[in-house]
Coordinates of C-alpha atoms and ligand atoms in Angstrom, one line a residue:
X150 CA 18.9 34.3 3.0
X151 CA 19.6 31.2 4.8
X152 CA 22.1 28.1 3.1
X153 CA 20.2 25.7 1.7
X154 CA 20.5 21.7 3.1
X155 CA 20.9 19.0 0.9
X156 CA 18.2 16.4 1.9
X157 CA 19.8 13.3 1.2
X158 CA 17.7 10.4 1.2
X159 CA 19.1 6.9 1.7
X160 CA 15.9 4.7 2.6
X161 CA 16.3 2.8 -0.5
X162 CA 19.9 1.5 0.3
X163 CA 21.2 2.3 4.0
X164 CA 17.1 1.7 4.5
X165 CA 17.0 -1.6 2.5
X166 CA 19.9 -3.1 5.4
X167 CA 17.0 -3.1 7.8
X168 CA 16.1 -7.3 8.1
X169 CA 13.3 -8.0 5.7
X170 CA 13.0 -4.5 4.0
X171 CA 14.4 -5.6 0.5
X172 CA 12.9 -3.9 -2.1
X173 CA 12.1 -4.8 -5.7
X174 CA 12.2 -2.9 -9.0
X175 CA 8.8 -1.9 -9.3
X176 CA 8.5 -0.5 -5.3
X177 CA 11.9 1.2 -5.7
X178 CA 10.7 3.0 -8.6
X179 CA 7.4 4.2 -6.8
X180 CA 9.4 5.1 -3.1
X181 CA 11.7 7.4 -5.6
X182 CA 8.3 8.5 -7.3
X183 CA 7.4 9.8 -4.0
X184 CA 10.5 11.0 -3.0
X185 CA 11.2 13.4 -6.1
X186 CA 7.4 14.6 -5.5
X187 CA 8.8 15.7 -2.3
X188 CA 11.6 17.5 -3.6
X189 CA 14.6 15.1 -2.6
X190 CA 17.6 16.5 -4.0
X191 CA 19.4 12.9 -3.8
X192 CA 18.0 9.6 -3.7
X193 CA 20.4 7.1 -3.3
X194 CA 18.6 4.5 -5.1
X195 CA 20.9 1.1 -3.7
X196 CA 24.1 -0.2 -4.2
X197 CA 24.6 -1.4 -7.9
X198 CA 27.3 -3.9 -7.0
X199 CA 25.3 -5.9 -4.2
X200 CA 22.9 -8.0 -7.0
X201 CA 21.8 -7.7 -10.4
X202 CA 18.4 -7.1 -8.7
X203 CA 19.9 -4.3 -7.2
X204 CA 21.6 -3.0 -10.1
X205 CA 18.1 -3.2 -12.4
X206 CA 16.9 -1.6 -9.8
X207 CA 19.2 1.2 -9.6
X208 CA 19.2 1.7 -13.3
X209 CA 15.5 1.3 -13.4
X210 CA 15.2 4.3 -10.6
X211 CA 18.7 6.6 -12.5
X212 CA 15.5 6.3 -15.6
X213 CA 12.6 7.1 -14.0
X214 CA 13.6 10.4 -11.9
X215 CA 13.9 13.5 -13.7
X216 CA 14.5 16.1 -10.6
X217 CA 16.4 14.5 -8.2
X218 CA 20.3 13.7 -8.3
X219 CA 19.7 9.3 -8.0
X220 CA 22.8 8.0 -6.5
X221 CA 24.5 4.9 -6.0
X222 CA 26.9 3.6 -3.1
X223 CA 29.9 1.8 -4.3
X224 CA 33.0 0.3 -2.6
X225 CA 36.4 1.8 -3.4
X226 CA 37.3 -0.6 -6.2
X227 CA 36.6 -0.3 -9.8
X228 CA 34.6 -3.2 -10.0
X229 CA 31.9 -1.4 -7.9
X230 CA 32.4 2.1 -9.2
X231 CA 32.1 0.3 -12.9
X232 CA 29.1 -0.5 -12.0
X233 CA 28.0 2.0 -10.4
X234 CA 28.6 4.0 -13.6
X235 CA 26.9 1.6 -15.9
X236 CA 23.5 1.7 -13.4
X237 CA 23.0 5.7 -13.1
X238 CA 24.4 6.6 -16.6
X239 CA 20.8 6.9 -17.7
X240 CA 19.7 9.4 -15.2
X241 CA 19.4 13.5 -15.6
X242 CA 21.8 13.9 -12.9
X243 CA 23.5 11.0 -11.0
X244 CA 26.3 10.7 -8.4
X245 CA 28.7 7.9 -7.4
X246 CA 29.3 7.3 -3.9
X247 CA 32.1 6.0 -2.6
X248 CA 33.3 4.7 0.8
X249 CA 35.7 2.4 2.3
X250 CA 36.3 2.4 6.1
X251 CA 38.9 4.4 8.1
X252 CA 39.0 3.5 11.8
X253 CA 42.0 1.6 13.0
X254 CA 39.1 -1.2 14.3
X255 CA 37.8 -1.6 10.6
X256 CA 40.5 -1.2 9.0
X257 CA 42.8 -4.0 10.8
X258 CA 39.9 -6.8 11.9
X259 CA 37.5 -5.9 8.9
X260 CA 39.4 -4.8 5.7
X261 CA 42.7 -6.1 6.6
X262 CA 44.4 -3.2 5.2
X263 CA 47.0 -0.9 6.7
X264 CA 46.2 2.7 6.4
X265 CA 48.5 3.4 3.5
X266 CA 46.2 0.9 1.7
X267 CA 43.2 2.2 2.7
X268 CA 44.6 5.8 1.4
X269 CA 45.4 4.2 -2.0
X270 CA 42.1 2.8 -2.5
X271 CA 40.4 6.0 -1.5
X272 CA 42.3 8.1 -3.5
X273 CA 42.2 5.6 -6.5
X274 CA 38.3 5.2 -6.5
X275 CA 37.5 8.7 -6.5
X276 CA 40.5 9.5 -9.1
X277 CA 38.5 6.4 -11.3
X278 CA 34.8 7.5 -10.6
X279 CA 35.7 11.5 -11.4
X280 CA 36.6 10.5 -14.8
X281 CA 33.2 9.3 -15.3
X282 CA 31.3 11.5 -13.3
X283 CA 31.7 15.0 -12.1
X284 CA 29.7 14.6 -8.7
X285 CA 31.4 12.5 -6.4
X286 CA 30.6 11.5 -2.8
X287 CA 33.1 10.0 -0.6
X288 CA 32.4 8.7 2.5
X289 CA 35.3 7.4 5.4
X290 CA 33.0 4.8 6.9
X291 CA 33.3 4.4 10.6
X292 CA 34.9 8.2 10.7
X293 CA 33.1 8.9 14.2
X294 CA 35.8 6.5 15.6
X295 CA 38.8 7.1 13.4
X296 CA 42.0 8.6 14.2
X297 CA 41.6 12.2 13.5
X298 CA 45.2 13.1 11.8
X299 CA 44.4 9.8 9.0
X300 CA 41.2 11.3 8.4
X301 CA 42.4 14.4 7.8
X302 CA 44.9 13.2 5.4
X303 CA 42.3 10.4 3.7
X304 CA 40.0 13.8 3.2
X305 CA 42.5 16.0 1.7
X306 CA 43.5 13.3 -0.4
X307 CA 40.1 12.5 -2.0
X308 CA 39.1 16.4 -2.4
X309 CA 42.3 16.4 -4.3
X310 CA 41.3 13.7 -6.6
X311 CA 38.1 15.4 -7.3
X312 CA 35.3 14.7 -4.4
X313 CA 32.3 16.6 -4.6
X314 CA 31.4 15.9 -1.0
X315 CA 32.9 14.9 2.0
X316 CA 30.3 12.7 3.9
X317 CA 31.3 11.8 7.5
X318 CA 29.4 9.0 8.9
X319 CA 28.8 8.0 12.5
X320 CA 28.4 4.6 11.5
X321 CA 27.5 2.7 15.2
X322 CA 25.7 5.6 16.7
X323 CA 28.5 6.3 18.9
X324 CA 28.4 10.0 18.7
X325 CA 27.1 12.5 21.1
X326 CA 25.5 16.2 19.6
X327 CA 27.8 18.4 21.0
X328 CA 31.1 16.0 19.9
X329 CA 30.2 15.4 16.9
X330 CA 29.1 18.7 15.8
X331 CA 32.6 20.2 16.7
X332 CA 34.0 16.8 15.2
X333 CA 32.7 18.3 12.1
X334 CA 33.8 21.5 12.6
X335 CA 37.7 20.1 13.6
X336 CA 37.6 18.0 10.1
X337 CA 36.6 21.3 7.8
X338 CA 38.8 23.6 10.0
X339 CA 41.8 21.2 9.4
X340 CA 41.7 19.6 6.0
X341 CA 43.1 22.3 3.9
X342 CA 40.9 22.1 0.5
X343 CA 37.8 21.4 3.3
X344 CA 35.9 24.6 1.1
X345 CA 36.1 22.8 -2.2
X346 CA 33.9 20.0 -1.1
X347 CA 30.0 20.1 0.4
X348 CA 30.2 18.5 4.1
X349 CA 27.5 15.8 5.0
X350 CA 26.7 13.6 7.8
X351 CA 25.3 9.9 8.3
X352 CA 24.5 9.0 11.4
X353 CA 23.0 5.6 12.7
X354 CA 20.4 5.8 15.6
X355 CA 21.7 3.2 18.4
X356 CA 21.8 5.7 21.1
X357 CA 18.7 7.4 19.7
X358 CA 21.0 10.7 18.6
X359 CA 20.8 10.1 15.2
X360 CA 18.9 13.1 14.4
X361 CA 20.3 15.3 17.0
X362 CA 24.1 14.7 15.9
X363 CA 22.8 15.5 12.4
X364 CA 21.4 18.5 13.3
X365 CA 24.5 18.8 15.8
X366 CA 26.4 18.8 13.1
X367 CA 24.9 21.7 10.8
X368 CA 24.8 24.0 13.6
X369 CA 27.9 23.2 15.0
X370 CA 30.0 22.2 12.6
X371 CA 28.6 23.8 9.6
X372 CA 27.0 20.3 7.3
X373 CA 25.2 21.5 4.6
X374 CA 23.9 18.0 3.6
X375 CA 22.1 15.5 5.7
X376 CA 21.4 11.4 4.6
X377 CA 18.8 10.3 6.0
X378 CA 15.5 8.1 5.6
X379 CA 12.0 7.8 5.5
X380 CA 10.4 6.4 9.3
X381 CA 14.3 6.3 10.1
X382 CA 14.7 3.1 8.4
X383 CA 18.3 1.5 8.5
X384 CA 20.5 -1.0 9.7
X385 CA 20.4 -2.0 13.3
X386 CA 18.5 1.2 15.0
X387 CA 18.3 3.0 11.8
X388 CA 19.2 5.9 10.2
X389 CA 18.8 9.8 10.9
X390 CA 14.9 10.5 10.3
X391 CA 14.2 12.6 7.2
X392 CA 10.7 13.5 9.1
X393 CA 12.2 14.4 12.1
X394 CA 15.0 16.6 10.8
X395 CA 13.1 18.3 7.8
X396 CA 10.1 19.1 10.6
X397 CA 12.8 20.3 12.8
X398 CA 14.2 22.6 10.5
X399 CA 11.0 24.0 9.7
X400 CA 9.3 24.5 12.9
X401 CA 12.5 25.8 14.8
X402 CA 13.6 28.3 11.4
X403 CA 14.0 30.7 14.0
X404 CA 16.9 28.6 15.6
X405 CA 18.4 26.9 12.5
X406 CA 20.7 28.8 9.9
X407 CA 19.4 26.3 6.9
X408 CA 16.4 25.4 5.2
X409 CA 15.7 22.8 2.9
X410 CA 13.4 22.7 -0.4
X411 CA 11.3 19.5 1.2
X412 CA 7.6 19.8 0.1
X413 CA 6.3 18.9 3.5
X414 CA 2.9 17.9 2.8
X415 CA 4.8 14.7 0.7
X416 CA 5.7 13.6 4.3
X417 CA 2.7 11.5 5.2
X418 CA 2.3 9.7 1.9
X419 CA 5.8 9.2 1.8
X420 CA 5.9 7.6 5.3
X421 CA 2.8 5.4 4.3
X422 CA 4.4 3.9 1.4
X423 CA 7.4 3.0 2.6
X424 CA 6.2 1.5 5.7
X425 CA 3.2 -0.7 3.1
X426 CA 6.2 -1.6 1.1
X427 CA 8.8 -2.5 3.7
X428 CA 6.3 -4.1 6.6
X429 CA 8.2 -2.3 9.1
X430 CA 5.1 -0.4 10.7
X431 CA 5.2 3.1 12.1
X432 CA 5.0 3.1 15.9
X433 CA 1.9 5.3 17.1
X434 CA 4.2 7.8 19.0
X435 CA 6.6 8.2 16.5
X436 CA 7.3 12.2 15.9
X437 CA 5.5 13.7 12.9
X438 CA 4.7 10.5 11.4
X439 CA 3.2 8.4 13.6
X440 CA -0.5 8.1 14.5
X441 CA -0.6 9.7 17.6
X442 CA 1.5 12.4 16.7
X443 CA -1.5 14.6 16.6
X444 CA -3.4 13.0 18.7
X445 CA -4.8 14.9 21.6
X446 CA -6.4 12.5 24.8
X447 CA -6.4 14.2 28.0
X448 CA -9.1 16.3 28.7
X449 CA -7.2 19.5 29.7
X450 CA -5.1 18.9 26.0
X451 CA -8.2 18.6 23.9
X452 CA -9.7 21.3 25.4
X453 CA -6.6 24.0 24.9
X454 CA -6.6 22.8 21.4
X455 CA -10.0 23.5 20.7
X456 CA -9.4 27.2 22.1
X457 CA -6.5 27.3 20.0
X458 CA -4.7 24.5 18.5
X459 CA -1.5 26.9 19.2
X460 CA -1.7 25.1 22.9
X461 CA -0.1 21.8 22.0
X462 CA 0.5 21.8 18.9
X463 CA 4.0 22.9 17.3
X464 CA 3.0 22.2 13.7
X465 CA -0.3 21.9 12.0
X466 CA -0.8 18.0 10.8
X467 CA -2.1 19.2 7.2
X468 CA 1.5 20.9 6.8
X469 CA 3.1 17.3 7.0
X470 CA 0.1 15.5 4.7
X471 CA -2.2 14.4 7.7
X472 CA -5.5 14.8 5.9
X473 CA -8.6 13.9 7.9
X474 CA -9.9 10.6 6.6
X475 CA -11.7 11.4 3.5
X476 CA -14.3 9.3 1.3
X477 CA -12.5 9.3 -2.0
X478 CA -14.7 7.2 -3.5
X479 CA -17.6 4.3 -3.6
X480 CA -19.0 1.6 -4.9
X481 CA -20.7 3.2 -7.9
X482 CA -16.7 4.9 -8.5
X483 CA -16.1 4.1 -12.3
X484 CA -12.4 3.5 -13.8
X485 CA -11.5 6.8 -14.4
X486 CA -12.5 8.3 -11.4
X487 CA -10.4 5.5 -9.7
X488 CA -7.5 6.3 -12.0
X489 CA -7.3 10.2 -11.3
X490 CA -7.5 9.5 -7.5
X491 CA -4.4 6.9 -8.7
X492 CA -2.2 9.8 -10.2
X493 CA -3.5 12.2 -7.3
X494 CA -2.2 10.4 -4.7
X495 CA 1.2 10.0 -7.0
X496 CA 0.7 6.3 -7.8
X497 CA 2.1 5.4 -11.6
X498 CA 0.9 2.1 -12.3
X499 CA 3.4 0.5 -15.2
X500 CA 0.6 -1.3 -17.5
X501 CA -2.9 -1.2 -18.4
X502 CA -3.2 -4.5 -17.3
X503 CA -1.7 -3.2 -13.8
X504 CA -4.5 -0.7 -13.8
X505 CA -7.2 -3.3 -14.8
X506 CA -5.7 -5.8 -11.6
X507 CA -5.8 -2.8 -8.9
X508 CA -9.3 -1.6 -10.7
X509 CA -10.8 -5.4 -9.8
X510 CA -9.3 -4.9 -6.3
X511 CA -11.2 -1.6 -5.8
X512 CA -14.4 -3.2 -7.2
X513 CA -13.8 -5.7 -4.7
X514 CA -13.1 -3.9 -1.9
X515 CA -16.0 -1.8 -2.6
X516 CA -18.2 -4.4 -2.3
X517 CA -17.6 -5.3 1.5
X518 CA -17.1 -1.8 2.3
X519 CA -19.4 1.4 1.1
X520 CA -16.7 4.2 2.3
X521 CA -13.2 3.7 0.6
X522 CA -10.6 5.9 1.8
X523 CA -6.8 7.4 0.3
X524 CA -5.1 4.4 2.9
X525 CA -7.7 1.9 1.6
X526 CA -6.5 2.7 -2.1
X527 CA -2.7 2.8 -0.8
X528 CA -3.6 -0.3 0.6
X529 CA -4.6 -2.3 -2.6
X530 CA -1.4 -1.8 -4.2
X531 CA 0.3 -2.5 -1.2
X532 CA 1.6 -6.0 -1.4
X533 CA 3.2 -5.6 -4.3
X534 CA 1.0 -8.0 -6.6
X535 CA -0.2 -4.8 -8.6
X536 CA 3.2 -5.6 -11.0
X537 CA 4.4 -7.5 -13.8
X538 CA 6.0 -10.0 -11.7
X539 CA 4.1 -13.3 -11.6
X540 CA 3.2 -14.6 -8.0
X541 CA 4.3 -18.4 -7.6
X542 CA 1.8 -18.7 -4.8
X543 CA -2.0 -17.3 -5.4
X544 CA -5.0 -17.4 -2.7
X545 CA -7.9 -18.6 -4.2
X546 CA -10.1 -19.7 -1.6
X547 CA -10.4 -20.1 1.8
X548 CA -13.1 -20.1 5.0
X549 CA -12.6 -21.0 8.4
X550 CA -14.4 -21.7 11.4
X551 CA -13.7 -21.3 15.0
X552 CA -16.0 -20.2 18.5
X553 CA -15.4 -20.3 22.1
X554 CA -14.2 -23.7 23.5
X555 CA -13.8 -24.8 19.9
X556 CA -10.4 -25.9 18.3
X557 CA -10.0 -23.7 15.1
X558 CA -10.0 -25.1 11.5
X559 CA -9.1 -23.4 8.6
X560 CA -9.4 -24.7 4.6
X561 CA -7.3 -22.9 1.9
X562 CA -7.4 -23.7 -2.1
X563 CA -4.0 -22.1 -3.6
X564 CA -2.6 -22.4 -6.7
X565 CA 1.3 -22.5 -7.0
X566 CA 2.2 -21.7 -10.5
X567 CA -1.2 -22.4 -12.1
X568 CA -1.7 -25.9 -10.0
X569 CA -4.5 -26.1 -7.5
X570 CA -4.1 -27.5 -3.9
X571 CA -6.2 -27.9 -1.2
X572 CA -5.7 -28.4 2.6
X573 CA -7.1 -28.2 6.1
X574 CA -5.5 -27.0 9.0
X575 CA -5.9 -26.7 13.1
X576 CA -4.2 -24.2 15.2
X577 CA -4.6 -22.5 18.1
X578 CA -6.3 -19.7 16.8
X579 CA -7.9 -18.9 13.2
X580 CA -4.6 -17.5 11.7
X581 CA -2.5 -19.9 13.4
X582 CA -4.6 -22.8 11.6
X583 CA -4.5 -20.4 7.7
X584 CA -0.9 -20.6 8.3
X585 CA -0.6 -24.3 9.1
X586 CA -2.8 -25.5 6.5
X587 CA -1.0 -23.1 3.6
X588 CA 2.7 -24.7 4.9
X589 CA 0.6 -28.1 4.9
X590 CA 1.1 -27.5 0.7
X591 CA 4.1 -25.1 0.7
X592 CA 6.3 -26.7 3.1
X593 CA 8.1 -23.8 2.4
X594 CA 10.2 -24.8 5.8
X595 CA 10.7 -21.1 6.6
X596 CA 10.3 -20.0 10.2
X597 CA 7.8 -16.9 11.0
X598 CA 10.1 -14.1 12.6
X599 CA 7.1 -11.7 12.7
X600 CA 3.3 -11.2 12.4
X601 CA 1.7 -7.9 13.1
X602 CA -1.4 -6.4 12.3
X603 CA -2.7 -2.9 11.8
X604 CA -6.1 -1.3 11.5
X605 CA -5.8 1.0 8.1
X606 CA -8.3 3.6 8.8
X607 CA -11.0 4.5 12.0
X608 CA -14.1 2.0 12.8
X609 CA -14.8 -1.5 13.1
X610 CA -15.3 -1.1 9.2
X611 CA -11.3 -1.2 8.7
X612 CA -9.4 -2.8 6.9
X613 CA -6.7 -5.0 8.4
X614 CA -3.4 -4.3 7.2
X615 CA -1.2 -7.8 8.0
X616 CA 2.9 -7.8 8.1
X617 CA 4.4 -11.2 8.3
X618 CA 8.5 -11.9 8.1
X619 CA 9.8 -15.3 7.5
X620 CA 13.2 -16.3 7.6
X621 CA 14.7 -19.2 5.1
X622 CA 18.4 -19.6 5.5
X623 CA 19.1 -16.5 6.6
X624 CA 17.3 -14.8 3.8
X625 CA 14.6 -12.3 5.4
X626 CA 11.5 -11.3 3.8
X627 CA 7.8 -9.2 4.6
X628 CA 5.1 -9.8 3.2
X629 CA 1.7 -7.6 3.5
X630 CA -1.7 -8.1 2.8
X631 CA -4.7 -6.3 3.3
X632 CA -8.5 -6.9 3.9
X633 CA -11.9 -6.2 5.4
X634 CA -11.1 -10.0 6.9
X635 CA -7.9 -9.8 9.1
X636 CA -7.7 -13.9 8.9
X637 CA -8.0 -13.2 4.8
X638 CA -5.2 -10.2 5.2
X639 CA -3.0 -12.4 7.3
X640 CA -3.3 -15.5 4.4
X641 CA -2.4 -12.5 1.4
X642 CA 0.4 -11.2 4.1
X643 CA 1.8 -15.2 4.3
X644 CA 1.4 -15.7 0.2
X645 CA 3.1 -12.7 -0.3
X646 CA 6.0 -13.2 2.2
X647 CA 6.2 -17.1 0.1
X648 CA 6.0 -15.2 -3.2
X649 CA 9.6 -13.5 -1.8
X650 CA 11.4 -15.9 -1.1
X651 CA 10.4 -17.8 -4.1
X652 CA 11.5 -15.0 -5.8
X653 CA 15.0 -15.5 -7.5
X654 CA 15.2 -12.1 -8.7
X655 CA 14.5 -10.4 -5.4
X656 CA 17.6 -9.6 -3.3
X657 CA 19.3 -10.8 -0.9
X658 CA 20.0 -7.4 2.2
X659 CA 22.6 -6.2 0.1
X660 CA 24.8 -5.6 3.2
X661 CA 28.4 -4.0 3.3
Ligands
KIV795 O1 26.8 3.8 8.0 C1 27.7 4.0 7.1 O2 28.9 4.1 7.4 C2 27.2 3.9 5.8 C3 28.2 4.4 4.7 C4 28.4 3.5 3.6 C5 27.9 5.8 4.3 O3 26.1 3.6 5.5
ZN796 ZN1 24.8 3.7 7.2

């Protein structure tokens, strides 16, 4: 029998650090939704202490998950780990987290704190959250670049206090496989209690190692849990991929001493839905989740692979949830055939009234286009207006015209908070004048840091699936929108983005 690796997922906190990917209540409770479905064991659901956004959402998250461990990432004070406390309390099995730095770097230009100091506040954190909670995660941030003997002694001291797991994060990407996987092995072989704790790693992609220090460091240094995230999402270059490493672990079994208990075919879906809900789209070549990854186009390829798909392919797409493009449903679809395919695909809409608002979408869509596919449902709920929360800005109508030599004009009618307004627009191109004529009555003075569109499924047929990120003093939001009309898409994509940062509730990056 091979150990078993604790899949730790992280997308909805280290993940939520990536510009613009903030995340409300409502899409942190369906990202975990999928998560558990895929048989997560943790989900660290944010960190409580950031916002009270992020603590409802937390809470919200420790409530809804039944069979995954939700955790929450807390600074080494009480304040945080109090908080911590009070947000997963409510969940069937919950873990604090947490982490203060412990290179000389950090310590002296960031903390301020001499090492002694830093010791203290490890120790007492983990003393304070073990009294509370009997699965405790402590984390020396920055430990890729720390001095190895303080480590050491910082490790032995929180095992002592009552750490569950020693978590050693490469926090810049600085580490190479090989190092850091006998880094690993160093740490266990010299802290003394090292076999009363499980050993994880968290490792941040700026070199583009992230997943092979991870798996560096199971093989190597013996990690029996990994943190990772969904598409890689994370701060700066991201975070270790869950795709990547749970696919790796699978597909080379006959190289790796671990397995994990992932439900591969949740892969996909899982990758969809975060990428709707954060904007940040999948690039096409991206390993096991991108749209090319089983995508054969030179000749010689697609003709091994009709011989026998063996020839290029190292997995079979269906194992990681690539299902051919299917038909789900039509126009003449009724509401209850719409809501099974709902639950089927793992959506869990909060309200009636939630069902009735996506239902009208459907009804809509259905009407411009006879073939509705899985994405195309995925897609509906994917901006996010499928909630309680009440949009500020709503699309109600809007047409514009444009044709070769001819300056474009666009006309919108939106209501802000139940109050109509009209305005006209040119730009340079049809979206360009949507956008100016919606600021013409926002004024919203944000600045567009991104606008990006994606076709949802095959065909001319499509719909468009917009992103678009806007910055307001240094607050970052995406918003999405789809459509059959990619100019219509791109106005839901702006309203949404608006809606954000109107939004008092959503929260800020909750950096560290
Ligand atoms: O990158 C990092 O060091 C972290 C820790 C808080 C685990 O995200
Ligand atoms: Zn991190």
């Amino acid at each position: 029998m091979k150990d078993r690796l604790i899949i730790f997922d992280t997308t909805m906190r280290d993940g939520e650090q990536s510009p613009g990917a903030s995340m409300t209540r409502e899409e942190k409770i369906r990202i975990a939704r999928q998560l558990e479905r895929m048989r997560v064991d943790v989900i660290e659901a944010g960190f409580p202490a950031a916002s009270n956004g992020d603590f409802e959402a937390v809470r919200a998250v420790a409530n809804a998950i039944r069979e995954s461990t939700v955790a929450g990432l807390c600074r080494a004070n009480d304040r945080d780990i109090g908080r911590g406390i009070d947000a997963l309390k409510g969940a069937r099995s919950w873990r604090i987290h947490t982490f203060i730095a412990t290179s000389a770097l950090h310590m002296e230009k960031k903390l301020r704190m001499t090492p002694d100091q830093v010791l203290e506040d490890a120790k007492n954190a983990v003393r304070y959250a073990r009294k509370h909670c009997p699965d405790i995660e402590f984390s020396p941030e920055d430990a890729s670049r720390s001095e190895l003997d303080f480590l050491c002694r910082v490790l032995e001291a929180v095992i002592v206090e009552g750490a569950t797991t020693i978590n050693i994060p490469d926090t810049v990407g600085y580490a190479v496989p090989q190092q850091f996987g006998e880094f690993i092995s160093t740490l266990r072989g010299r802290v003394p209690n090292s076999d009363k704790a499980v050993w994880s790693v968290h490792c941040h992609n700026d070199l583009g190692m992230a997943v092979a220090n991870s798996l560096a460091a199971v093989v190597i240094g013996g990690a029996r849990q990994i943190e990772c995230t969904v598409n890689g999402l994370g701060e700066r270059a991201g975070n270790t991929s869950l795709e990547e490493v749970v696919m790796a672990l699978k597909t080379r079994g006959d190289f790796f001493p671990v397995q994990t208990g992932i439900d591969t075919t949740q892969i996909v879906p899982a990758s969809r839905l975060v990428s709707q809900i954060t904007g940040f789209v999948v690039q096409p070549n991206k390993a096991v989740v991108g749209a090319n990854a089983f995508a054969h186009a030179s000749g010689i390829h697609q003709d091994g692979v009709i011989k026998s798909r063996q020839t290029y392919e190292i997995m079979r797409a269906e194992d990681v949830g690539w299902a051919a493009n299917r038909i789900v449903l039509g126009k003449l679809s009724g509401r209850t055939a719409f809501k099974q395919r709902l639950k089927e695909l793992g959506i869990d809409l909060e309200s009636e009234e939630a069902y009735n608002k996506a239902f009208q979408r459907f009804k809509d869509l259905a009407d411009k286009k006879s073939e509705i596919y899985d994405e195309d449902i995925q897609a509906l709920l994917s901006d996010g207006v499928v909630t309680s929360s009440e949009e500020h800005w709503k699309l109600i109508h809007m047409s514009q015209a444009s044709g070769m030599g001819e300056r474009p004009q666009a006309s919108v009618v939106l209501s802000e908070a139940g109050r109509e307004h009209s305005a006209q627009a040119q730009g340079d191109g049809p979206v360009d004048a949507t956008f100016k004529a919606i600021e013409s009555v926002a004024n919203s003075g944000a600045g567009l840091l991104l606008y990006s569109v994606n076709a949802i499924t095959t065909g001319t047929e499509s719909q468009g699936e917009v992103t678009v990120r806007l910055e307001r003093g240094g607050r970052i939001v995406n918003g999405l929108g789809a459509d059959t009309d990619i100019v219509v898409a791109s106005a839901k994509a702006y309203l949404a983005a608006l809606n954000k940062l109107h939004d008092k509730t959503e929260r800020i990056n909750p950096q560290i």
